[in-house]
Amino acid sequence: MENSNQTHQETVEKRTSIAHGPIGNKFDILTEGQEFIEVDHIVAESFISNSQKGMLQMMREKSLNFNANGIYEIKYPLLENLFKKMLQIDAKYLKFSLVEINRKNHNVYLQPNFEQDNLIYFAVSLEDETERTIDGHNYLILNTDDVLENLRISDETLTIYKAAYKNRYLNELNKYFPNNGKGNTVTISYHFRDLANMLSHVCDKYLIYLCEISDVMAVIKQNNLRLSMVVYSTYYEFREKQLTMVVYSGERYFDMGSLYP
């Protein structure tokens, strides 16, 4: 007789690994026979609402700082230029790494949730098909008016920023979402084709919400929608309360990234 605990463990292992290649906007394919515009708002807003009551509240209590309301932004022209840079150097992935930086960093403008100067942030790296950073192409692109060339940071600087995040944030976030012992999110990876898809929705700037995955099955059922079990089991099952980011164009919400771990 098959060991049920072993089977569950294998399922968790399979579904917590990164999906290679483009995955599209998960919100678009989450339901069967429904208009995606409605679904993306319903599910994304549940992620955002849950984080305000859950993860971000926990972070406040633990004095772990984040930008006001957990909202960051990327100017559309800056992300577009980053995409052009990816095409120029043949990068396949744009990886967002969770880091800690000082709000007084001359490249960025940030509003800490409370008085501390250091706060959680995303740095991005351009990676090849093997998910290795290409020639130190790391950038600080959130909450800035600067040009791409001035936002580049070295691999060594990024390592320092990542270590600061792990030392101050990750332990508490792992308690909040243990992920079967693997821990909470450290990076979120976008395929360049998914980035191109998002850029087809032109706007002044994208808002990035630091949020958590909600009980997707319950949200869909509460709204009398028909859930795609394949999409749910691939991207959301076993991930309730995990840190993620949702991007908003002013009209559409996007969930296109693969979470590590």
mmCIF file of C-alpha atoms in Angstrom:
data_model
loop_
_atom_site.group_PDB
_atom_site.id
_atom_site.type_symbol
_atom_site.label_atom_id
_atom_site.label_comp_id
_atom_site.label_asym_id
_atom_site.label_seq_id
_atom_site.Cartn_x
_atom_site.Cartn_y
_atom_site.Cartn_z
ATOM 1 C CA MET A 1 0.000 0.000 0.000
ATOM 2 C CA GLU A 2 1.384 3.408 -0.941
ATOM 3 C CA ASN A 3 2.505 5.595 1.960
ATOM 4 C CA SER A 4 0.158 8.618 1.997
ATOM 5 C CA ASN A 5 2.704 10.824 3.784
ATOM 6 C CA GLN A 6 5.302 9.997 1.151
ATOM 7 C CA THR A 7 2.822 10.740 -1.627
ATOM 8 C CA HIS A 8 1.961 14.096 -0.051
ATOM 9 C CA GLN A 9 5.658 14.933 0.314
ATOM 10 C CA GLU A 10 6.305 14.141 -3.361
ATOM 11 C CA THR A 11 3.368 16.333 -4.376
ATOM 12 C CA VAL A 12 4.655 19.241 -2.300
ATOM 13 C CA GLU A 13 8.143 18.840 -3.779
ATOM 14 C CA LYS A 14 6.725 18.866 -7.311
ATOM 15 C CA ARG A 15 4.525 21.905 -6.784
ATOM 16 C CA THR A 16 7.082 24.052 -4.969
ATOM 17 C CA SER A 17 9.632 23.902 -7.787
ATOM 18 C CA ILE A 18 9.953 26.700 -10.325
ATOM 19 C CA ALA A 19 8.063 26.456 -13.577
ATOM 20 C CA HIS A 20 10.564 26.866 -16.406
ATOM 21 C CA GLY A 21 9.671 29.010 -19.403
ATOM 22 C CA PRO A 22 6.718 31.383 -19.777
ATOM 23 C CA ILE A 23 3.735 30.613 -17.560
ATOM 24 C CA GLY A 24 1.388 33.452 -18.497
ATOM 25 C CA ASN A 25 -0.842 35.396 -16.143
ATOM 26 C CA LYS A 26 -2.143 32.783 -13.691
ATOM 27 C CA PHE A 27 -5.238 34.881 -13.072
ATOM 28 C CA ASP A 28 -6.237 34.531 -16.738
ATOM 29 C CA ILE A 29 -6.321 30.735 -16.614
ATOM 30 C CA LEU A 30 -7.477 30.156 -13.036
ATOM 31 C CA THR A 31 -11.135 29.601 -13.899
ATOM 32 C CA GLU A 32 -12.958 27.760 -16.635
ATOM 33 C CA GLY A 33 -15.549 29.579 -18.742
ATOM 34 C CA GLN A 34 -15.204 32.942 -16.980
ATOM 35 C CA GLU A 35 -14.052 36.394 -18.070
ATOM 36 C CA PHE A 36 -10.507 36.894 -16.806
ATOM 37 C CA ILE A 37 -10.981 40.625 -16.055
ATOM 38 C CA GLU A 38 -13.386 39.758 -13.255
ATOM 39 C CA VAL A 39 -11.257 36.947 -11.902
ATOM 40 C CA ASP A 40 -7.980 38.863 -11.738
ATOM 41 C CA HIS A 41 -9.561 41.569 -9.550
ATOM 42 C CA ILE A 42 -11.328 39.094 -7.279
ATOM 43 C CA VAL A 43 -8.283 36.943 -6.572
ATOM 44 C CA ALA A 44 -5.629 39.690 -6.514
ATOM 45 C CA GLU A 45 -7.654 41.809 -4.120
ATOM 46 C CA SER A 46 -7.987 38.817 -1.804
ATOM 47 C CA PHE A 47 -4.170 38.434 -1.832
ATOM 48 C CA ILE A 48 -3.777 42.114 -0.983
ATOM 49 C CA SER A 49 -6.478 42.163 1.696
ATOM 50 C CA ASN A 50 -5.111 39.045 3.391
ATOM 51 C CA SER A 51 -1.606 40.496 3.532
ATOM 52 C CA GLN A 52 -2.872 43.640 5.250
ATOM 53 C CA LYS A 53 -4.534 41.533 7.955
ATOM 54 C CA GLY A 54 -1.876 38.832 8.051
ATOM 55 C CA MET A 55 1.707 39.037 6.802
ATOM 56 C CA LEU A 56 2.139 42.817 6.882
ATOM 57 C CA GLN A 57 0.539 43.015 10.314
ATOM 58 C CA MET A 58 2.968 40.345 11.544
ATOM 59 C CA MET A 59 5.866 42.326 10.069
ATOM 60 C CA ARG A 60 4.720 45.479 11.872
ATOM 61 C CA GLU A 61 4.578 43.616 15.162
ATOM 62 C CA LYS A 62 8.084 42.242 14.580
ATOM 63 C CA SER A 63 9.419 45.702 13.560
ATOM 64 C CA LEU A 64 10.163 44.456 10.026
ATOM 65 C CA ASN A 65 9.812 47.492 7.799
ATOM 66 C CA PHE A 66 8.261 47.831 4.345
ATOM 67 C CA ASN A 67 7.133 50.604 2.027
ATOM 68 C CA ALA A 68 3.888 52.355 2.908
ATOM 69 C CA ASN A 69 0.954 49.884 2.726
ATOM 70 C CA GLY A 70 3.268 47.305 1.145
ATOM 71 C CA ILE A 71 3.004 49.031 -2.253
ATOM 72 C CA TYR A 72 5.965 49.681 -4.565
ATOM 73 C CA GLU A 73 6.058 50.929 -8.156
ATOM 74 C CA ILE A 74 7.923 50.608 -11.446
ATOM 75 C CA LYS A 75 7.714 53.334 -14.075
ATOM 76 C CA TYR A 76 6.605 51.860 -17.384
ATOM 77 C CA PRO A 77 9.493 53.339 -19.475
ATOM 78 C CA LEU A 78 12.030 51.953 -17.015
ATOM 79 C CA LEU A 79 10.631 48.427 -17.185
ATOM 80 C CA GLU A 80 10.423 48.730 -20.965
ATOM 81 C CA ASN A 81 14.107 49.718 -21.116
ATOM 82 C CA LEU A 82 14.978 46.795 -18.875
ATOM 83 C CA PHE A 83 13.145 44.475 -21.272
ATOM 84 C CA LYS A 84 15.113 45.944 -24.199
ATOM 85 C CA LYS A 85 18.300 45.276 -22.237
ATOM 86 C CA MET A 86 17.197 41.658 -21.822
ATOM 87 C CA LEU A 87 16.762 41.319 -25.572
ATOM 88 C CA GLN A 88 20.138 42.947 -26.159
ATOM 89 C CA ILE A 89 22.051 40.531 -23.918
ATOM 90 C CA ASP A 90 19.779 37.538 -24.640
ATOM 91 C CA ALA A 91 18.481 37.265 -21.067
ATOM 92 C CA LYS A 92 15.651 34.772 -20.566
ATOM 93 C CA TYR A 93 14.579 35.574 -17.011
ATOM 94 C CA LEU A 94 14.049 38.666 -14.882
ATOM 95 C CA LYS A 95 14.484 37.625 -11.268
ATOM 96 C CA PHE A 96 13.160 39.702 -8.369
ATOM 97 C CA SER A 97 15.197 39.078 -5.216
ATOM 98 C CA LEU A 98 13.894 40.075 -1.814
ATOM 99 C CA VAL A 99 16.466 42.307 -0.161
ATOM 100 C CA GLU A 100 16.797 44.947 2.521
ATOM 101 C CA ILE A 101 18.025 48.417 1.598
ATOM 102 C CA ASN A 102 18.197 51.826 3.254
ATOM 103 C CA ARG A 103 15.496 54.280 2.213
ATOM 104 C CA LYS A 104 18.196 56.957 1.951
ATOM 105 C CA ASN A 105 19.781 55.088 -0.955
ATOM 106 C CA HIS A 106 20.317 57.891 -3.461
ATOM 107 C CA ASN A 107 18.737 55.866 -6.301
ATOM 108 C CA VAL A 108 15.290 55.437 -4.798
ATOM 109 C CA TYR A 109 12.460 57.201 -2.984
ATOM 110 C CA LEU A 110 10.706 55.124 -0.345
ATOM 111 C CA GLN A 111 8.327 55.788 2.534
ATOM 112 C CA PRO A 112 8.966 53.358 5.387
ATOM 113 C CA ASN A 113 5.892 52.047 7.117
ATOM 114 C CA PHE A 114 7.360 53.371 10.379
ATOM 115 C CA GLU A 115 10.461 55.255 11.466
ATOM 116 C CA GLN A 116 13.203 52.728 10.685
ATOM 117 C CA ASP A 117 15.350 53.599 7.692
ATOM 118 C CA ASN A 118 15.987 50.034 6.468
ATOM 119 C CA LEU A 119 13.156 48.233 4.722
ATOM 120 C CA ILE A 120 12.241 45.298 2.500
ATOM 121 C CA TYR A 121 12.676 45.839 -1.251
ATOM 122 C CA PHE A 122 13.036 43.914 -4.528
ATOM 123 C CA ALA A 123 16.225 44.049 -6.602
ATOM 124 C CA VAL A 124 16.178 42.544 -10.104
ATOM 125 C CA SER A 125 18.715 40.474 -12.024
ATOM 126 C CA LEU A 126 18.849 39.520 -15.700
ATOM 127 C CA GLU A 127 19.520 35.810 -16.135
ATOM 128 C CA ASP A 128 20.326 33.379 -18.926
ATOM 129 C CA GLU A 129 18.437 30.155 -19.677
ATOM 130 C CA THR A 130 20.283 28.400 -16.828
ATOM 131 C CA GLU A 131 19.092 31.094 -14.397
ATOM 132 C CA ARG A 132 22.539 32.594 -13.893
ATOM 133 C CA THR A 133 22.961 36.363 -13.731
ATOM 134 C CA ILE A 134 24.554 37.728 -16.911
ATOM 135 C CA ASP A 135 27.660 39.889 -16.368
ATOM 136 C CA GLY A 136 26.463 41.456 -13.120
ATOM 137 C CA HIS A 137 23.243 42.864 -14.568
ATOM 138 C CA ASN A 138 21.483 43.695 -11.282
ATOM 139 C CA TYR A 139 19.308 46.777 -10.864
ATOM 140 C CA LEU A 140 17.294 48.791 -8.350
ATOM 141 C CA ILE A 141 14.224 49.716 -10.391
ATOM 142 C CA LEU A 142 11.435 50.198 -7.841
ATOM 143 C CA ASN A 143 10.405 53.679 -6.687
ATOM 144 C CA THR A 144 12.923 55.579 -8.759
ATOM 145 C CA ASP A 145 12.995 58.279 -11.427
ATOM 146 C CA ASP A 146 16.584 57.541 -12.430
ATOM 147 C CA VAL A 147 17.727 56.040 -15.734
ATOM 148 C CA LEU A 148 18.551 52.347 -16.026
ATOM 149 C CA GLU A 149 22.307 52.869 -16.411
ATOM 150 C CA ASN A 150 22.492 54.565 -12.995
ATOM 151 C CA LEU A 151 20.555 51.853 -11.197
ATOM 152 C CA ARG A 152 22.925 48.964 -11.774
ATOM 153 C CA ILE A 153 24.528 47.358 -8.721
ATOM 154 C CA SER A 154 27.287 44.755 -8.485
ATOM 155 C CA ASP A 155 26.845 41.096 -7.606
ATOM 156 C CA GLU A 156 28.698 41.824 -4.365
ATOM 157 C CA THR A 157 26.288 44.612 -3.393
ATOM 158 C CA LEU A 158 23.310 42.428 -4.202
ATOM 159 C CA THR A 159 24.746 39.670 -2.013
ATOM 160 C CA ILE A 160 24.968 42.128 0.903
ATOM 161 C CA TYR A 161 21.361 43.242 0.362
ATOM 162 C CA LYS A 162 20.169 39.625 0.200
ATOM 163 C CA ALA A 163 22.032 38.730 3.394
ATOM 164 C CA ALA A 164 20.419 41.659 5.201
ATOM 165 C CA TYR A 165 16.980 40.393 4.165
ATOM 166 C CA LYS A 166 17.744 36.865 5.290
ATOM 167 C CA ASN A 167 19.180 38.036 8.616
ATOM 168 C CA ARG A 168 16.280 40.317 9.543
ATOM 169 C CA TYR A 169 13.202 39.131 7.647
ATOM 170 C CA LEU A 170 13.399 35.564 6.470
ATOM 171 C CA ASN A 171 13.347 33.845 9.855
ATOM 172 C CA GLU A 172 10.033 35.451 10.824
ATOM 173 C CA LEU A 173 8.550 34.960 7.345
ATOM 174 C CA ASN A 174 9.518 31.283 7.518
ATOM 175 C CA LYS A 175 7.599 30.972 10.773
ATOM 176 C CA TYR A 176 4.613 32.612 9.089
ATOM 177 C CA PHE A 177 4.800 30.226 6.117
ATOM 178 C CA PRO A 178 7.095 27.228 6.809
ATOM 179 C CA ASN A 179 6.535 25.674 3.334
ATOM 180 C CA ASN A 180 7.064 22.121 4.590
ATOM 181 C CA GLY A 181 10.440 23.134 6.007
ATOM 182 C CA LYS A 182 11.602 24.904 2.842
ATOM 183 C CA GLY A 183 10.692 28.380 4.091
ATOM 184 C CA ASN A 184 9.131 31.443 2.534
ATOM 185 C CA THR A 185 9.876 33.248 -0.718
ATOM 186 C CA VAL A 186 13.363 34.573 -1.471
ATOM 187 C CA THR A 187 13.040 35.273 -5.217
ATOM 188 C CA ILE A 188 10.342 35.562 -7.897
ATOM 189 C CA SER A 189 11.266 34.822 -11.513
ATOM 190 C CA TYR A 190 9.611 36.199 -14.676
ATOM 191 C CA HIS A 191 10.230 34.774 -18.136
ATOM 192 C CA PHE A 192 10.933 37.444 -20.758
ATOM 193 C CA ARG A 193 7.848 36.438 -22.758
ATOM 194 C CA ASP A 194 5.656 36.987 -19.713
ATOM 195 C CA LEU A 195 7.285 40.367 -19.222
ATOM 196 C CA ALA A 196 6.488 41.212 -22.849
ATOM 197 C CA ASN A 197 2.879 40.215 -22.220
ATOM 198 C CA MET A 198 2.659 42.559 -19.256
ATOM 199 C CA LEU A 199 4.280 45.420 -21.196
ATOM 200 C CA SER A 200 1.540 45.126 -23.816
ATOM 201 C CA HIS A 201 -0.684 46.732 -21.167
ATOM 202 C CA VAL A 202 0.716 50.277 -21.415
ATOM 203 C CA CYS A 203 0.415 52.571 -18.382
ATOM 204 C CA ASP A 204 2.371 55.315 -16.612
ATOM 205 C CA LYS A 205 3.584 52.952 -13.918
ATOM 206 C CA TYR A 206 2.896 49.515 -12.506
ATOM 207 C CA LEU A 207 2.084 49.125 -8.824
ATOM 208 C CA ILE A 208 3.656 46.147 -7.074
ATOM 209 C CA TYR A 209 1.840 44.798 -4.045
ATOM 210 C CA LEU A 210 3.806 42.885 -1.432
ATOM 211 C CA CYS A 211 1.164 40.348 -0.507
ATOM 212 C CA GLU A 212 0.360 36.743 0.302
ATOM 213 C CA ILE A 213 -1.439 33.940 -1.470
ATOM 214 C CA SER A 214 -4.940 33.446 -0.123
ATOM 215 C CA ASP A 215 -7.154 30.352 -0.028
ATOM 216 C CA VAL A 216 -7.706 30.476 -3.788
ATOM 217 C CA MET A 217 -10.158 27.588 -3.863
ATOM 218 C CA ALA A 218 -12.348 29.247 -1.234
ATOM 219 C CA VAL A 219 -12.225 32.619 -3.015
ATOM 220 C CA ILE A 220 -13.324 31.073 -6.309
ATOM 221 C CA LYS A 221 -16.147 29.123 -4.668
ATOM 222 C CA GLN A 222 -17.366 32.178 -2.739
ATOM 223 C CA ASN A 223 -17.753 34.023 -6.032
ATOM 224 C CA ASN A 224 -19.575 31.140 -7.749
ATOM 225 C CA LEU A 225 -16.792 30.656 -10.297
ATOM 226 C CA ARG A 226 -15.491 27.374 -11.702
ATOM 227 C CA LEU A 227 -11.921 26.670 -10.647
ATOM 228 C CA SER A 228 -9.362 25.089 -12.979
ATOM 229 C CA MET A 229 -7.967 22.379 -10.714
ATOM 230 C CA VAL A 230 -4.886 21.949 -12.912
ATOM 231 C CA VAL A 231 -3.908 25.616 -12.535
ATOM 232 C CA TYR A 232 -4.796 25.634 -8.850
ATOM 233 C CA SER A 233 -2.769 22.507 -8.049
ATOM 234 C CA THR A 234 0.191 23.708 -10.117
ATOM 235 C CA TYR A 235 0.522 27.235 -8.732
ATOM 236 C CA TYR A 236 -1.506 27.723 -5.549
ATOM 237 C CA GLU A 237 -2.129 24.474 -3.674
ATOM 238 C CA PHE A 238 -0.040 24.223 -0.458
ATOM 239 C CA ARG A 239 1.000 27.894 -0.842
ATOM 240 C CA GLU A 240 -1.619 29.709 1.223
ATOM 241 C CA LYS A 241 0.077 32.544 3.231
ATOM 242 C CA GLN A 242 3.250 32.460 1.096
ATOM 243 C CA LEU A 243 4.738 35.845 0.232
ATOM 244 C CA THR A 244 4.252 36.872 -3.382
ATOM 245 C CA MET A 245 3.903 39.996 -5.474
ATOM 246 C CA VAL A 246 0.978 41.106 -7.601
ATOM 247 C CA VAL A 247 1.443 43.745 -10.318
ATOM 248 C CA TYR A 248 -1.306 46.232 -11.218
ATOM 249 C CA SER A 249 -1.436 48.284 -14.424
ATOM 250 C CA GLY A 250 -4.388 50.450 -13.404
ATOM 251 C CA GLU A 251 -6.747 48.074 -15.210
ATOM 252 C CA ARG A 252 -5.342 44.547 -14.880
ATOM 253 C CA TYR A 253 -3.699 42.533 -12.119
ATOM 254 C CA PHE A 254 -0.843 40.156 -13.011
ATOM 255 C CA ASP A 255 0.524 37.091 -11.238
ATOM 256 C CA MET A 256 3.152 35.794 -13.631
ATOM 257 C CA GLY A 257 6.138 34.908 -11.478
ATOM 258 C CA SER A 258 7.551 31.565 -10.341
ATOM 259 C CA LEU A 259 8.290 31.530 -6.613
ATOM 260 C CA TYR A 260 11.503 30.246 -5.036
ATOM 261 C CA PRO A 261 11.273 28.034 -3.071
#
